[in-house]
Tab-separated table of C-alpha atoms in Angstrom:
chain	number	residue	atom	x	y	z
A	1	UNK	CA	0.000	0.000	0.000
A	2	UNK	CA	1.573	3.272	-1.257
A	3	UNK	CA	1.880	6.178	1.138
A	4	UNK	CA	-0.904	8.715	-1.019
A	5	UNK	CA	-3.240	5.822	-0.145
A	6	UNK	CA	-3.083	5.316	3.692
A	7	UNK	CA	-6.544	5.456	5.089
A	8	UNK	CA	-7.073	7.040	8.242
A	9	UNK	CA	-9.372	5.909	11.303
A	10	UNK	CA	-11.346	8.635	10.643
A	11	UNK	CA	-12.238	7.018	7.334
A	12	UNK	CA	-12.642	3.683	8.930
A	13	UNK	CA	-15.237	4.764	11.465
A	14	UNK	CA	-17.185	6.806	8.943
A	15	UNK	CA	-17.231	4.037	6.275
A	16	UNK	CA	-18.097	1.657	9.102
A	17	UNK	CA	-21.137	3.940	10.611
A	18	UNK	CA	-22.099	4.305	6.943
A	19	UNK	CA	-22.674	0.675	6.741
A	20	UNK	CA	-23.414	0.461	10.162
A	21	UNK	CA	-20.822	-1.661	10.633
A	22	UNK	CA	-19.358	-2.586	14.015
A	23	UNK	CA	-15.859	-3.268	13.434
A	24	UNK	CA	-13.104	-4.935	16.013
A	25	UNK	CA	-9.734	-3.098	16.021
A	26	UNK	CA	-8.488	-6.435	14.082
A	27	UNK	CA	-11.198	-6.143	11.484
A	28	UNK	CA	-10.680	-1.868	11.205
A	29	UNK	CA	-6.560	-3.056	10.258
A	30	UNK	CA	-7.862	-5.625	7.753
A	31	UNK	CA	-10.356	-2.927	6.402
A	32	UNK	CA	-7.869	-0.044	5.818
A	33	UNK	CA	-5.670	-2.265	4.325
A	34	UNK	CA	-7.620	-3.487	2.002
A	35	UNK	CA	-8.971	-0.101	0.781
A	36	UNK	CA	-5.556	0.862	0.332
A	37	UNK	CA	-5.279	-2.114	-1.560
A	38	UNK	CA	-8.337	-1.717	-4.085
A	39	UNK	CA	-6.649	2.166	-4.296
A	40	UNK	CA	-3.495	1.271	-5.362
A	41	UNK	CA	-5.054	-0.913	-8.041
A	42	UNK	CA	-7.233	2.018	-8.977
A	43	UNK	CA	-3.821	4.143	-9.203
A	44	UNK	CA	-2.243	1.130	-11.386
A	45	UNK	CA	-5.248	1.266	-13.840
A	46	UNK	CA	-5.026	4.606	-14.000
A	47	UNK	CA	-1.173	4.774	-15.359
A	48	UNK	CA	-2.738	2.701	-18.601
A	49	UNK	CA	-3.265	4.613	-21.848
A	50	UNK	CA	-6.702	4.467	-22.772
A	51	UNK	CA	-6.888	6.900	-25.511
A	52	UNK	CA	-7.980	4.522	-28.252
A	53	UNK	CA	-10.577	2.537	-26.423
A	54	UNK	CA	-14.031	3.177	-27.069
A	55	UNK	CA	-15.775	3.725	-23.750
A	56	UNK	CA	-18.754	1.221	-23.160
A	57	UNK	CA	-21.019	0.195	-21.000
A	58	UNK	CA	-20.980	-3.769	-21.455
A	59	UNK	CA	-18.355	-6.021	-22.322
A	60	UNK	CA	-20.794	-7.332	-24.767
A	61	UNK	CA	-22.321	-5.719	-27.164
A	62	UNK	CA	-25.997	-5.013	-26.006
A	63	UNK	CA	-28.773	-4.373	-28.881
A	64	UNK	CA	-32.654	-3.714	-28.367
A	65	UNK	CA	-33.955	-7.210	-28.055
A	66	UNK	CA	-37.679	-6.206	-28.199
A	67	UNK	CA	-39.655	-6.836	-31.119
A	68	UNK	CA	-41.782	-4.099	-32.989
A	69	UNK	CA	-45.332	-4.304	-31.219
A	70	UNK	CA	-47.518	-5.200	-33.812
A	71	UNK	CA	-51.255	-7.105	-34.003
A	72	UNK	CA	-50.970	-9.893	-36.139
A	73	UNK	CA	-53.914	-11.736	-35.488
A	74	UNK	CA	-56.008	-9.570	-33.949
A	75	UNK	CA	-58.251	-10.320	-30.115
A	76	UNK	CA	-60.412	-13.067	-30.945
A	77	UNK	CA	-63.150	-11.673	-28.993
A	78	UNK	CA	-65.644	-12.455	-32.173
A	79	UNK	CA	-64.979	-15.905	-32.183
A	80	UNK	CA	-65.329	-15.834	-28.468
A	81	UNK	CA	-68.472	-14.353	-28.118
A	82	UNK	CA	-69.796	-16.637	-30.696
A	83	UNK	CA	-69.974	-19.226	-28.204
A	84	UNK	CA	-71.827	-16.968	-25.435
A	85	UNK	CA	-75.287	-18.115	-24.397
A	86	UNK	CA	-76.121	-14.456	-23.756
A	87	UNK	CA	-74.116	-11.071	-25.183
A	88	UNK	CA	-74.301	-7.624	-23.437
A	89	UNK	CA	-72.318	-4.441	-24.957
A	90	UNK	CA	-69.440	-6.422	-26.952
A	91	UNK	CA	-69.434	-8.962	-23.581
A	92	UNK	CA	-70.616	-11.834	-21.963
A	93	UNK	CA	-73.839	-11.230	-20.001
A	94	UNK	CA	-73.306	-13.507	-16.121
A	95	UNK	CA	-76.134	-13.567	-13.743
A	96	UNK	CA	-75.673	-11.337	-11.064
A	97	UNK	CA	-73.169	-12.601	-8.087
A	98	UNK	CA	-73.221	-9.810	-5.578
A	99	UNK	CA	-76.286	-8.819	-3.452
């Protein structure tokens, strides 16, 4: 862990109320050690030259997957209602259930 990337207690206490966390004094070391860690790797990804890469979003290549909503076939609710015993307003007329 480089020097620019010591983490204080300060930063171990707030981190740990933020994820109300109740951390050991053995379990603060490991912390701040290995945020200085994942910084340091941060800092060595950083010294790479990036200037031709496209920036993205996925690794993969990510296209709309939906298909164009269209009616092909249409309801059926003619052919439904054919079969009703009784029709009321483009329906099926039930007896009453409710009181």
């Amino acid at each position: 862990m480089s020097e620019k990337n010591m983490i204080s207690d300060e930063t171990i206490e707030y981190v740990g109320i933020l994820a109300k966390l109740e951390l050991n004094d053995e379990e603060k070391e490991r912390a701040k050690k290995d945020m200085g860690d994942m910084l340091d790797y941060i800092d060595k990804l950083n010294e790479l030259d990036t200037s031709g890469v496209e920036p993205m979003s996925h690794v993969f290549p990510v296209n709309n997957v939906f298909r164009e909503d269209v009616v092909t076939n249409g309801d059926g609710s003619k052919d439904t209602l054919a079969n009703a015993p009784v029709m009321k307003d483009g329906g099926f007329k039930v007896p009453k259930t409710i009181g």
